[in-house]
Short mmCIF file of C-alpha atoms and ligand atoms in Angstrom, two decimals:
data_model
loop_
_atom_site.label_atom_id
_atom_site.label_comp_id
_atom_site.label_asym_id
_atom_site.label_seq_id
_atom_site.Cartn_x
_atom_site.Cartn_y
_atom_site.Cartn_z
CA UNK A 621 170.88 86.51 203.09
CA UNK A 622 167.33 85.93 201.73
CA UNK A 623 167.18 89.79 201.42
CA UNK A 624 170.30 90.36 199.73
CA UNK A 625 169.23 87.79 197.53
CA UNK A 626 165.85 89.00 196.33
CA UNK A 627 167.35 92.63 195.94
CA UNK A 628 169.73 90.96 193.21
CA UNK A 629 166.81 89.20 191.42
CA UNK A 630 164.25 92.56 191.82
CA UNK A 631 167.70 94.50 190.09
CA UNK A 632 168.07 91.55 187.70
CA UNK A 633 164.05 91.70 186.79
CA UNK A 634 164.41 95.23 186.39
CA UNK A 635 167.12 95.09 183.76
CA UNK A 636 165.52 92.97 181.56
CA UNK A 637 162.45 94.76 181.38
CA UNK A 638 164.06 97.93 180.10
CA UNK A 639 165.78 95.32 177.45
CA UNK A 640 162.25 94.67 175.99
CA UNK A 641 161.15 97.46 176.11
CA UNK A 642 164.37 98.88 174.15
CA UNK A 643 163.71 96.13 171.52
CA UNK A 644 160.10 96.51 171.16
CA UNK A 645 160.72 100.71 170.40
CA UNK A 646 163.98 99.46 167.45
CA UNK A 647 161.74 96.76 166.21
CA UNK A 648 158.84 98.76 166.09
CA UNK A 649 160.95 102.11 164.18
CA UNK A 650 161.87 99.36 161.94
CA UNK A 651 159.08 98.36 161.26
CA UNK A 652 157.61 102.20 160.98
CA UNK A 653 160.69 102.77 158.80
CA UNK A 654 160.34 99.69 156.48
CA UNK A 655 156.53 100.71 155.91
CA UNK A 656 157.08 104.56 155.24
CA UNK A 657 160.08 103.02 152.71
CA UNK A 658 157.62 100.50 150.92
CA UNK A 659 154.89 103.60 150.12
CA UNK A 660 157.85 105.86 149.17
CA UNK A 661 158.83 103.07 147.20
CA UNK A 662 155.77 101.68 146.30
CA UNK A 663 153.98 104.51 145.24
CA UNK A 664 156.17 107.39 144.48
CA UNK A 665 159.33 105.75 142.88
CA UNK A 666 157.78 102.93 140.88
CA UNK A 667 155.47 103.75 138.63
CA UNK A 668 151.63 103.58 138.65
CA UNK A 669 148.62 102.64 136.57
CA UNK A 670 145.12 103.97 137.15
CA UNK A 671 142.40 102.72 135.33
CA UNK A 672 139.49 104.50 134.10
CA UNK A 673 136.13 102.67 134.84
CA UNK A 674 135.68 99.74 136.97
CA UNK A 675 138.14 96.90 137.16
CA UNK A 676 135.44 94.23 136.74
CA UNK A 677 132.97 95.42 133.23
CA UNK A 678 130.14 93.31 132.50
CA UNK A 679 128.70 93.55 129.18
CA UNK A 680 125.87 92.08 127.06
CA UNK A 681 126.51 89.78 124.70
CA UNK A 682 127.68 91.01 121.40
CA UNK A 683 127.58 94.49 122.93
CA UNK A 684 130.47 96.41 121.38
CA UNK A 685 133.22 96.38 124.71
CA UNK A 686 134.10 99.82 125.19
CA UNK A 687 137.94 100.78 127.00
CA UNK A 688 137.57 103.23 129.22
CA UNK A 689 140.87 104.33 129.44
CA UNK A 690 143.97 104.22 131.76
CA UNK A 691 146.46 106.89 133.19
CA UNK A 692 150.33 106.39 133.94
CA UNK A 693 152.75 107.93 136.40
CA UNK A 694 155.83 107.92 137.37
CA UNK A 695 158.00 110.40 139.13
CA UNK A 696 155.44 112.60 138.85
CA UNK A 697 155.38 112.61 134.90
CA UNK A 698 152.83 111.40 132.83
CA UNK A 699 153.73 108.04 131.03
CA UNK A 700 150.18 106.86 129.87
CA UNK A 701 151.72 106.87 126.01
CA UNK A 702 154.07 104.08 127.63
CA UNK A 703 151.67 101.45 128.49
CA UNK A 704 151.10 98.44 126.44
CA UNK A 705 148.24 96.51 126.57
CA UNK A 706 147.07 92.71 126.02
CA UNK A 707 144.11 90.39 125.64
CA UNK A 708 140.90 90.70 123.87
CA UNK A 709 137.37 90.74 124.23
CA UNK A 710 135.01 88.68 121.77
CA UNK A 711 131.40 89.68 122.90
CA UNK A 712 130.06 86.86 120.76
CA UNK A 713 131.34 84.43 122.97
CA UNK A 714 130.35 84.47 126.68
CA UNK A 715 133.14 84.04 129.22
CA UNK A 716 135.42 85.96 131.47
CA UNK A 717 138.43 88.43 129.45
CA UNK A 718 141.32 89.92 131.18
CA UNK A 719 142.98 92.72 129.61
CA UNK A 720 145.88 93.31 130.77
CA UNK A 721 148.38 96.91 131.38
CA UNK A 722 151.72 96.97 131.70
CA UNK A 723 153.82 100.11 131.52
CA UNK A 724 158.14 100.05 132.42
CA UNK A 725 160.10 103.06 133.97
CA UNK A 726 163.88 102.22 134.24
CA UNK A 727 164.47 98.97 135.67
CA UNK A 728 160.61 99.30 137.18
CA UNK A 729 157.31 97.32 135.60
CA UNK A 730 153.81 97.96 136.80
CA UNK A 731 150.94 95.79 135.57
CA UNK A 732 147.28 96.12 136.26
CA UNK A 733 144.59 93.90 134.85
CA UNK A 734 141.17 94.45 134.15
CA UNK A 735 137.92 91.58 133.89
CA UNK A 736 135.55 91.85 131.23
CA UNK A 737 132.62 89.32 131.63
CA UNK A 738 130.76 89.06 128.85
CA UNK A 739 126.83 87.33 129.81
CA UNK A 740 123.63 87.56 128.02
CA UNK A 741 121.49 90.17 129.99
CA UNK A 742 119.20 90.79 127.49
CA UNK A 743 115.26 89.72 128.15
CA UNK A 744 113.97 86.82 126.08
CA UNK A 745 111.17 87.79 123.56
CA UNK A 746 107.73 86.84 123.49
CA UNK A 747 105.73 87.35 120.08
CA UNK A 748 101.75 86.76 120.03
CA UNK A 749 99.74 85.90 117.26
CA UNK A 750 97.42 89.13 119.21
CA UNK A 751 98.66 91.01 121.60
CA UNK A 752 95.20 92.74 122.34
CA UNK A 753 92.79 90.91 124.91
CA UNK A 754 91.02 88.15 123.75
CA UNK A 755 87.13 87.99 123.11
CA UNK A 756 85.93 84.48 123.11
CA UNK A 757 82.00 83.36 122.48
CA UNK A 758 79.97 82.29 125.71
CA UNK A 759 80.33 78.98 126.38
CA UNK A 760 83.19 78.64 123.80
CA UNK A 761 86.44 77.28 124.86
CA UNK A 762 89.45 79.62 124.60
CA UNK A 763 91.79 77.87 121.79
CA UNK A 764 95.35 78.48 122.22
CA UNK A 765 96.78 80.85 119.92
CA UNK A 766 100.17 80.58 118.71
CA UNK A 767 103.26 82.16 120.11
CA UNK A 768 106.96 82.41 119.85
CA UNK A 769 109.88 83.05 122.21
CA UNK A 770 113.34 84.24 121.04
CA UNK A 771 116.26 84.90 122.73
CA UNK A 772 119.11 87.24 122.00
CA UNK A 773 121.92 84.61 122.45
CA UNK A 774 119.61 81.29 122.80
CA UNK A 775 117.53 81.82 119.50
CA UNK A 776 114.44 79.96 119.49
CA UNK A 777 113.34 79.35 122.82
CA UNK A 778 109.46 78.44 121.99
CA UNK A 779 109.72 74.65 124.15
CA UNK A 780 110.73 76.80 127.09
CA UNK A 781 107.62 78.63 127.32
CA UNK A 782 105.70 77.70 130.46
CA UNK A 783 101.79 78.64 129.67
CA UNK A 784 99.84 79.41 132.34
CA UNK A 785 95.84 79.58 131.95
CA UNK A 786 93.49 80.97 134.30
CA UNK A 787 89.94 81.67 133.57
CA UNK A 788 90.38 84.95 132.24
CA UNK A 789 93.91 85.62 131.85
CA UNK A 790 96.61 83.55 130.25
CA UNK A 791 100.17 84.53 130.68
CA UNK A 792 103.37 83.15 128.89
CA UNK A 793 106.79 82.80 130.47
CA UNK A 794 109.85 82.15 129.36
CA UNK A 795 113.41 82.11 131.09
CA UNK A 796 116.49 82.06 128.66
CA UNK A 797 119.44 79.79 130.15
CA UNK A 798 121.60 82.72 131.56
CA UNK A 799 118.31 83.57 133.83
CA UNK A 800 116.65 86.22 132.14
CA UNK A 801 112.77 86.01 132.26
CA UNK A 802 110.04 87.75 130.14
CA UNK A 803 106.51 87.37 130.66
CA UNK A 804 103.38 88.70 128.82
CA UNK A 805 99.91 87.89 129.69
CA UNK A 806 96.75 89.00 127.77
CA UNK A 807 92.92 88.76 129.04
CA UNK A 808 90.03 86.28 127.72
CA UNK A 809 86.84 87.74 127.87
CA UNK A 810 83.64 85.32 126.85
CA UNK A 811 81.65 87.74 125.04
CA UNK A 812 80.62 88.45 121.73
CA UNK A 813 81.52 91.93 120.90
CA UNK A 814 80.99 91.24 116.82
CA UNK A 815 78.15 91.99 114.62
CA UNK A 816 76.63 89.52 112.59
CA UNK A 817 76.99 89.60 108.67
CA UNK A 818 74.31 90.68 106.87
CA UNK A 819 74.65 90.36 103.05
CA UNK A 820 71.69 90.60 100.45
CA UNK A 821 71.04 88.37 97.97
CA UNK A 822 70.78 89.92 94.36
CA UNK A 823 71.26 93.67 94.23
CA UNK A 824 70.98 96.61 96.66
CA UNK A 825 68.72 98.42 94.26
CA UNK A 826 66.15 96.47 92.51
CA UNK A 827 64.02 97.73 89.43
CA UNK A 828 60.55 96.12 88.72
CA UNK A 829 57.46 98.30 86.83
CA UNK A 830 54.20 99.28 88.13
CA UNK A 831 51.96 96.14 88.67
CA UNK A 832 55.11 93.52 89.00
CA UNK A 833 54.97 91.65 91.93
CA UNK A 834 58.24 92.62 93.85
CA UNK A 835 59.91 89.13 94.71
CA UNK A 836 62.27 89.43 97.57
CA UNK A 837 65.85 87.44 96.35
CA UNK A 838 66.30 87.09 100.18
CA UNK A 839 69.28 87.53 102.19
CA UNK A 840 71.66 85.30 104.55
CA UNK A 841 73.26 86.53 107.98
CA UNK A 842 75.58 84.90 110.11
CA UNK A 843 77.33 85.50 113.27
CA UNK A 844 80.70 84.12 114.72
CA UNK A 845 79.11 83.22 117.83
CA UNK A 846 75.41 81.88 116.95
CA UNK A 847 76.11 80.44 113.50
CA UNK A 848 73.57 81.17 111.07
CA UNK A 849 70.60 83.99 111.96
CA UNK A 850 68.82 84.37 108.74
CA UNK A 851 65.66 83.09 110.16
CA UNK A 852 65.96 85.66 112.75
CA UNK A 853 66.05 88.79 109.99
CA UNK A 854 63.38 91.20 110.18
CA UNK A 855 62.65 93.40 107.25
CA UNK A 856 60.80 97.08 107.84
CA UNK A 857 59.37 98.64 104.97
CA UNK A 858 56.94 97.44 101.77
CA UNK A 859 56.73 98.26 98.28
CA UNK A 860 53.77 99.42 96.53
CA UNK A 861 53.61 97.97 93.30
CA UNK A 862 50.81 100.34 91.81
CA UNK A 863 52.55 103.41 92.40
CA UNK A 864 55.82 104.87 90.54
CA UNK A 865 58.43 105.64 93.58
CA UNK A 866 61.70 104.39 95.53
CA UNK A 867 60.56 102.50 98.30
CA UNK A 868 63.56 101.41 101.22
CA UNK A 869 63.62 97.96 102.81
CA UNK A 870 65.30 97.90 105.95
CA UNK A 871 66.64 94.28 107.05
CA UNK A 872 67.87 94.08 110.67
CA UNK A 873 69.71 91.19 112.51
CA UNK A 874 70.57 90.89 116.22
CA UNK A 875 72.61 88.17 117.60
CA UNK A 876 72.34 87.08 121.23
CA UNK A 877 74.74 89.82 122.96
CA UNK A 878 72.41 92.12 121.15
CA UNK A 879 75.01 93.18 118.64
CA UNK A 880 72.88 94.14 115.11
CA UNK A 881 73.27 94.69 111.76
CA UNK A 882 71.10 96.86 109.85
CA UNK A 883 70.90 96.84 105.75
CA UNK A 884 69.26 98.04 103.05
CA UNK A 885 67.44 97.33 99.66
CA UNK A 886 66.16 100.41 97.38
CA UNK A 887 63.31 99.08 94.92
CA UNK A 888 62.41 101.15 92.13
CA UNK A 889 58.79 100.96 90.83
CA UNK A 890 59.11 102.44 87.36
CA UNK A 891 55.94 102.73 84.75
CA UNK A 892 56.15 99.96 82.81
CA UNK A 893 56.00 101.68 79.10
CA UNK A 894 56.10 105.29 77.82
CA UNK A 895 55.13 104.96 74.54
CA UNK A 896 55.83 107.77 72.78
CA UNK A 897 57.65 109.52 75.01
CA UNK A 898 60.99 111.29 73.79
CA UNK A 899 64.25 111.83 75.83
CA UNK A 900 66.53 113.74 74.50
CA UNK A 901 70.22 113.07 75.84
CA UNK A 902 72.92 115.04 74.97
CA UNK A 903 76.37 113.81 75.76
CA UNK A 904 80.36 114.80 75.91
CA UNK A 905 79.71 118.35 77.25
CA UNK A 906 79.13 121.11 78.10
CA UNK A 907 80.78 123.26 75.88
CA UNK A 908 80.54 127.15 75.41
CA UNK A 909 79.10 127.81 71.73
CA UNK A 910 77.17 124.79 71.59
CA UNK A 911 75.26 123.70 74.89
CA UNK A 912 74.44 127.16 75.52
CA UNK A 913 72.46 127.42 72.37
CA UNK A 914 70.86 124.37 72.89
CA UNK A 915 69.84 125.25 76.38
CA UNK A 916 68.16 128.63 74.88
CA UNK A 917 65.76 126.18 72.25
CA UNK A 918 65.00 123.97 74.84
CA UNK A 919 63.96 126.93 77.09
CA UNK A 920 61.70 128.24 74.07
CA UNK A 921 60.16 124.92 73.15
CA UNK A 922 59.64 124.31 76.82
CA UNK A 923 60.85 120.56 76.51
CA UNK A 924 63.25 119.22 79.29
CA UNK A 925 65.87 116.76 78.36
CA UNK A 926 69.12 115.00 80.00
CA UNK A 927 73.03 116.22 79.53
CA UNK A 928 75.58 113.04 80.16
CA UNK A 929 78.35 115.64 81.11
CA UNK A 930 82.28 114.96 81.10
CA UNK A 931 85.02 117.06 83.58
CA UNK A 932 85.45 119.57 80.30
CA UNK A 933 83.36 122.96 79.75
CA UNK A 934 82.29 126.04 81.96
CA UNK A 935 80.82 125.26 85.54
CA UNK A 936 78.50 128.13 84.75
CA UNK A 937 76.44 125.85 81.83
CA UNK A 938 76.32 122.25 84.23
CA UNK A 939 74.75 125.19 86.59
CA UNK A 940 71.91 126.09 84.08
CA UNK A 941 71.61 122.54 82.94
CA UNK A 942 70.70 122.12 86.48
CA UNK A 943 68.62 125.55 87.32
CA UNK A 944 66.38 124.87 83.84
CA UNK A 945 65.47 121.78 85.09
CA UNK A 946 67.22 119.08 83.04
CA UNK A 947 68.67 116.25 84.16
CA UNK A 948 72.80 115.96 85.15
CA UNK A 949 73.58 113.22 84.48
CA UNK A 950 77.14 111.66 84.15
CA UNK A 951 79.46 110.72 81.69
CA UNK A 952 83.10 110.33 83.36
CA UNK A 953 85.21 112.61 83.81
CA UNK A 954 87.87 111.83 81.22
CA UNK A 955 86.09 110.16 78.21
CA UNK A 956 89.11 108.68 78.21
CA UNK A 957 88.80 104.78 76.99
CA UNK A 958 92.13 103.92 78.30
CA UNK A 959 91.54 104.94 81.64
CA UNK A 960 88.04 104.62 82.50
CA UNK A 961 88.32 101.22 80.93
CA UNK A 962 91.67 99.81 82.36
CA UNK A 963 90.01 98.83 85.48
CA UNK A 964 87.00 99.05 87.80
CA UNK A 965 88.51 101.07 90.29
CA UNK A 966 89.90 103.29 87.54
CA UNK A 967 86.47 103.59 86.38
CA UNK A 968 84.65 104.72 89.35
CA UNK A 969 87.81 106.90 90.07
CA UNK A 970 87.26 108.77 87.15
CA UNK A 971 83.11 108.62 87.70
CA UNK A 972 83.40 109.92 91.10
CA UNK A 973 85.39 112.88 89.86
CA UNK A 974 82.41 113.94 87.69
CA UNK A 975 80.03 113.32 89.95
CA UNK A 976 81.85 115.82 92.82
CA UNK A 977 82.30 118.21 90.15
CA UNK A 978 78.22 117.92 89.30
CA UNK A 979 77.65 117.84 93.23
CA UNK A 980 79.91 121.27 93.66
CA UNK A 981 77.92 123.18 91.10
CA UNK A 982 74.82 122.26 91.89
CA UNK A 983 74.70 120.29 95.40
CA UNK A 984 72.72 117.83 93.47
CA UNK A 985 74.29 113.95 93.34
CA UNK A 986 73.90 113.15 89.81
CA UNK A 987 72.68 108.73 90.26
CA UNK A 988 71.75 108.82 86.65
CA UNK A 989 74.89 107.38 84.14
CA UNK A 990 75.51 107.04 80.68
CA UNK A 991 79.29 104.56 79.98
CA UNK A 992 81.46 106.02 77.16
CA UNK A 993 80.60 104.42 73.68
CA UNK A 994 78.04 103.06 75.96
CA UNK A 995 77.39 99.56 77.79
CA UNK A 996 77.88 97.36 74.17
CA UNK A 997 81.05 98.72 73.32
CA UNK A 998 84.09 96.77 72.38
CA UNK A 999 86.89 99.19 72.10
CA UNK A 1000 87.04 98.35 76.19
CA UNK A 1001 88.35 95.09 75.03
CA UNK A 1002 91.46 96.75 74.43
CA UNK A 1003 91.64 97.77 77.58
CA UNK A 1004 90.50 94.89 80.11
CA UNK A 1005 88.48 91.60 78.89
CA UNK A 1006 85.06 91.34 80.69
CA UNK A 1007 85.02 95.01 82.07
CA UNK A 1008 81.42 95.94 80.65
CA UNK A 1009 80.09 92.39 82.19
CA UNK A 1010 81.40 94.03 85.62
CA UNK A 1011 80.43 97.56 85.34
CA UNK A 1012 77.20 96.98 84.64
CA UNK A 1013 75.94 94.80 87.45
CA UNK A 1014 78.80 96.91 89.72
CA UNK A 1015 77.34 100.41 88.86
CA UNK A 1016 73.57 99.20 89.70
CA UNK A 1017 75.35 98.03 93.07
CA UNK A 1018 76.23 101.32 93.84
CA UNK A 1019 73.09 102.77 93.15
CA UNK A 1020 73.50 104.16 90.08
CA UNK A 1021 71.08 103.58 86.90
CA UNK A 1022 72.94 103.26 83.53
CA UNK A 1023 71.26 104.59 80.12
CA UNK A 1024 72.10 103.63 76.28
CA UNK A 1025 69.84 104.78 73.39
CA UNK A 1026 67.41 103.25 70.68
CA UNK A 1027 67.94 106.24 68.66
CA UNK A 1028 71.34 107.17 67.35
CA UNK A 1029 71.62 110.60 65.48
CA UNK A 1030 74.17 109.99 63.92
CA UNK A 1031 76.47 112.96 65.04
CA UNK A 1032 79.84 111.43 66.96
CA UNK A 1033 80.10 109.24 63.74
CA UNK A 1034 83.20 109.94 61.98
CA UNK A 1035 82.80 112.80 58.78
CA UNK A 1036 81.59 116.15 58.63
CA UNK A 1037 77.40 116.36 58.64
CA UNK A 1038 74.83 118.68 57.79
CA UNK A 1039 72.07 119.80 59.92
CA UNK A 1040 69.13 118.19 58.13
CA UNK A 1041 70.98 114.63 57.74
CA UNK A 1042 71.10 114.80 61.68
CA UNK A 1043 67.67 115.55 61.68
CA UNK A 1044 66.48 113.15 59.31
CA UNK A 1045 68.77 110.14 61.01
CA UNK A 1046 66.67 111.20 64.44
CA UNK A 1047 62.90 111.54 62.88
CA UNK A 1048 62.87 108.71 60.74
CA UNK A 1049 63.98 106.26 63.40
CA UNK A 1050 60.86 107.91 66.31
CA UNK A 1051 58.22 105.12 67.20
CA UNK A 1052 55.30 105.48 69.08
CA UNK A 1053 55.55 101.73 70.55
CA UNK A 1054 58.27 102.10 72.61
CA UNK A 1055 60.71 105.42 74.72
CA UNK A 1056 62.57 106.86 72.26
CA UNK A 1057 66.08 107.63 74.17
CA UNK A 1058 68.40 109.81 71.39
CA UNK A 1059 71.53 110.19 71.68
CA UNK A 1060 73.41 113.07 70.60
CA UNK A 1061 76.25 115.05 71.49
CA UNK A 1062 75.96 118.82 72.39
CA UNK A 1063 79.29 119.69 71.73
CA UNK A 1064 78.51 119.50 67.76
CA UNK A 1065 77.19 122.74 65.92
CA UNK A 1066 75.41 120.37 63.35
CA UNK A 1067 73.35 118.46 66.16
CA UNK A 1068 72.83 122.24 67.65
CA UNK A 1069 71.62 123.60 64.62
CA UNK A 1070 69.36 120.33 63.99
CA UNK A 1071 67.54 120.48 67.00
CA UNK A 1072 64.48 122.58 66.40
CA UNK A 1073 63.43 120.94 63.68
CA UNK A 1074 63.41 117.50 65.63
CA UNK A 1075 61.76 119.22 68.26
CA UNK A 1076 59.18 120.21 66.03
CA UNK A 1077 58.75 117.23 64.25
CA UNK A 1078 57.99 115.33 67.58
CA UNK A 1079 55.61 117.61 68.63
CA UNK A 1080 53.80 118.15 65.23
CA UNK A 1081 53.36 113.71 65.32
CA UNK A 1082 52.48 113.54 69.06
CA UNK A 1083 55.51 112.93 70.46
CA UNK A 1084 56.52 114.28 73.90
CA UNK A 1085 59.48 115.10 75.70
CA UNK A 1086 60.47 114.00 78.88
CA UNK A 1087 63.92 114.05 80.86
CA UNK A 1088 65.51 110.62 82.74
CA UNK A 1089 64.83 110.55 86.11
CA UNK A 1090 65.45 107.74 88.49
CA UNK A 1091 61.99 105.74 88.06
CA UNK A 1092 62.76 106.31 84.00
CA UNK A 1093 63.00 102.84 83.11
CA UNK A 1094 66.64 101.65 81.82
CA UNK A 1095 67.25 101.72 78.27
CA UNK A 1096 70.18 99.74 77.66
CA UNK A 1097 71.91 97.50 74.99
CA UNK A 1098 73.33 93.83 75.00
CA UNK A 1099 77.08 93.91 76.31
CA UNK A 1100 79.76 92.72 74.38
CA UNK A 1101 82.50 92.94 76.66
ZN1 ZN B 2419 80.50 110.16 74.74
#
């Protein structure tokens, strides 16, 4: 019985094993089937958006947001004209966008979104008052310099900079509030790397005559780290009062990091008087017809004299000025009242021009000056108030010696002359108490034709002739402007 019994339940056991396993097979076809269905469905009847580009963009603030594009399918045709799209992005706001893609086909609607995050990624700025390493004096304490931090999106974010001072470096951080940091750091170094100042009192070239006591107008220097050093000046060189030369002062300061300055003073010694003496200047040339002439008497009566010259005439004459041994000396360039007199710089603009040309004929550099309508003129006026006050002390600063005349000849004045009334104007004004400087103007035939008989005149009442040189004394008349 017990047998029969357990064969019925080992039969019934059996049975319902096959069951399951029928059911698991259907349910798992069905389940195979209902899968392969949803992808047919799913991704070959409805249809499909692709985007272009990631589905999550993150972009700078107030960066321009750039679509990248999309692609539609469906069926296997292209429906990308078909899809609509919605939402915005405003870069000037931070925050998350969506945009959002829909595109129909039939009864069918696909949608796809896309996030745009807009954040501030860009780096705070730092701005220093120097971005260059710092040099600070020995012993000096470092004083903060100012700075500045901006931000892109935050705008001023100067309070947020966190300073950070070690003995020889000092570096500035700053972190805007979406987390970007920027940091800039510049060295201290305690030394003195700057010169002292070294100026002269009175002027770089100083005049005195033979037997004058030279009186030194002194000087002042001063360096950023040590404070005042003129006791500490040391001044090279003498002047020899007896004898007629240029004689070079050299003052030299050192501070205590051994940085020095070195200057220097030219003093003239010039003889006192020349009594007698005769310099003939001729001015406003050269010019061909004229200056050549005059060069040939001068030649014959063996007497040297000085040419102011201008930018006008042949190189070749300046170049036998020069070879016959007469002074070049200068005149401006121009002659032209309304420029050489509209400003300083405009004057030693149009100098300097004259005085390369001089230097390119002859390779000599001309020192020796004469102003148009010389240093008393008025007609400057016109041009700039107080200009003759300026030039005057300015040209000496720049090592150049000015000349005016005692003697006019009469020849630039307005009217047509005759020979003899030029030499008359010149012969009747000669003294033998003082230099006789005359000034005439070598571009005129009457002064040309008048100037043997002055020469002989001169000599024939012992006169004599002598050019300007640099240890000439100055000659010069009261300014007016
Ligand atoms: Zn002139």
């Amino acid at each position: 019985m017990g047998v029969r019994k357990n064969t019925t339940r080992v039969k019934k056991v059996r049975i319902l094993r096959e069951d399951a396993k029928k059911n698991f097979i259907i349910w798992g076809l069905v389940l195979v089937l209902s899968l392969v269905a949803f992808f047919i469905f799913e991704y070959l009847l409805m249809p499909q958006i692709n985007l272009k580009g990631k589905s999550t963009v993150v972009i700078n603030y107030k960066e321009k947001y750039n679509e990248k594009g999309y692609e539609a399918e469906f069926l296997g045709d292209d429906i990308s004209k078909d899809v609509k799209t919605s939402g915005k992005v405003n870069s000037k706001k931070l925050g998350t966008y969506e945009i959002t893609y829909t595109v129909k086909a039939g009864i069918f609607k696909r949608k796809a979104v896309r996030k745009v995050i807009v954040k501030d990624i860009t780096k705070p700025e730092i701005t220093l008052v120097s971005k260059d390493d710092i040099y600070v004096c020995p012993g000096k304490k470092y004083e903060q310099e100012e700075y500045k931090a901006t931000d892109n999106y935050d705008g001023d974010i100067t309070k947020r900079v966190k300073v950070n001072e070690e003995e020889d470096k000092i570096t500035y951080t700053v972190t805007d509030k979406a987390g970007n940091t920027e940091s800039v750091s510049r060295k201290i170094i305690y030394k003195d790397i700057t010169k002292p100042e070294l100026a002269l009192e009175g002027s770089g070239v100083t005049y005195i005559f033979v037997g004058d006591d030279y009186q030194e107008a002194g000087f002042n220097a001063t360096d950023n780290c040590d404070g005042n050093l003129s006791e500490n000046v040391k001044v090279e060189g003498s002047v020899n009062n007896d004898k007629v030369g240029e004689y070079t002062l050299k003052y030299t300061v050192s501070d205590k990091a051994n940085n020095s300055t070195t200057v220097e003073r030219k003093v003239v010694v010039s003889e006192k008087t020349n009594n007698g003496a005769v310099y003939l200047t001729f001015d406003d040339g050269p010019k061909q017809g004229t200056t050549n002439v005059i060069l040939d008497i001068l030649r014959e009566e063996g007497v040297k004299a000085t040419f102011f010259v201008t930018n006008g005439g042949p190189d070749e004459l300046i170049k036998r000025i020069y070879d016959e041994g007469h002074t070049v000396a200068l005149h401006t360039a121009s002659h032209n009242y309304s420029v050489v007199y509209a400003s300083v710089d405009a004057y030693f603009n149009d100098l300097y021009s004259v005085s390369d040309r001089v230097k390119r004929i002859t390779g000599y550099e001309a020192k020796i000056i004469r102003f148009p309508g010389g240093s008393s003129n008025t007609v400057s006026r016109k041009y700039q108030v107080g200009i003759m006050s300026t030039l005057t002390k300015e040209v000496l600063n720049r090592g150049f010696r000015y000349f005016d005349w005692n003697i006019s000849s009469g020849d630039a004045e307005s009217g047509n002359h005759t020979a003899s009334e030029i030499t008359n104007n010149v012969t009747s004004s000669l003294s033998k108490n003082r230099a006789n400087v005359v000034l005439m103007h070598d571009i005129k035939t009457y002064t040309r034709d008048a100037l043997r008989d002055i020469i002989h005149y001169a000599k024939n009442n012992g006169y004599h002739f002598e050019k300007i040189t640099m240890t000439t004394p100055m000659v010069t008349q009261r300014v007016n402007n």
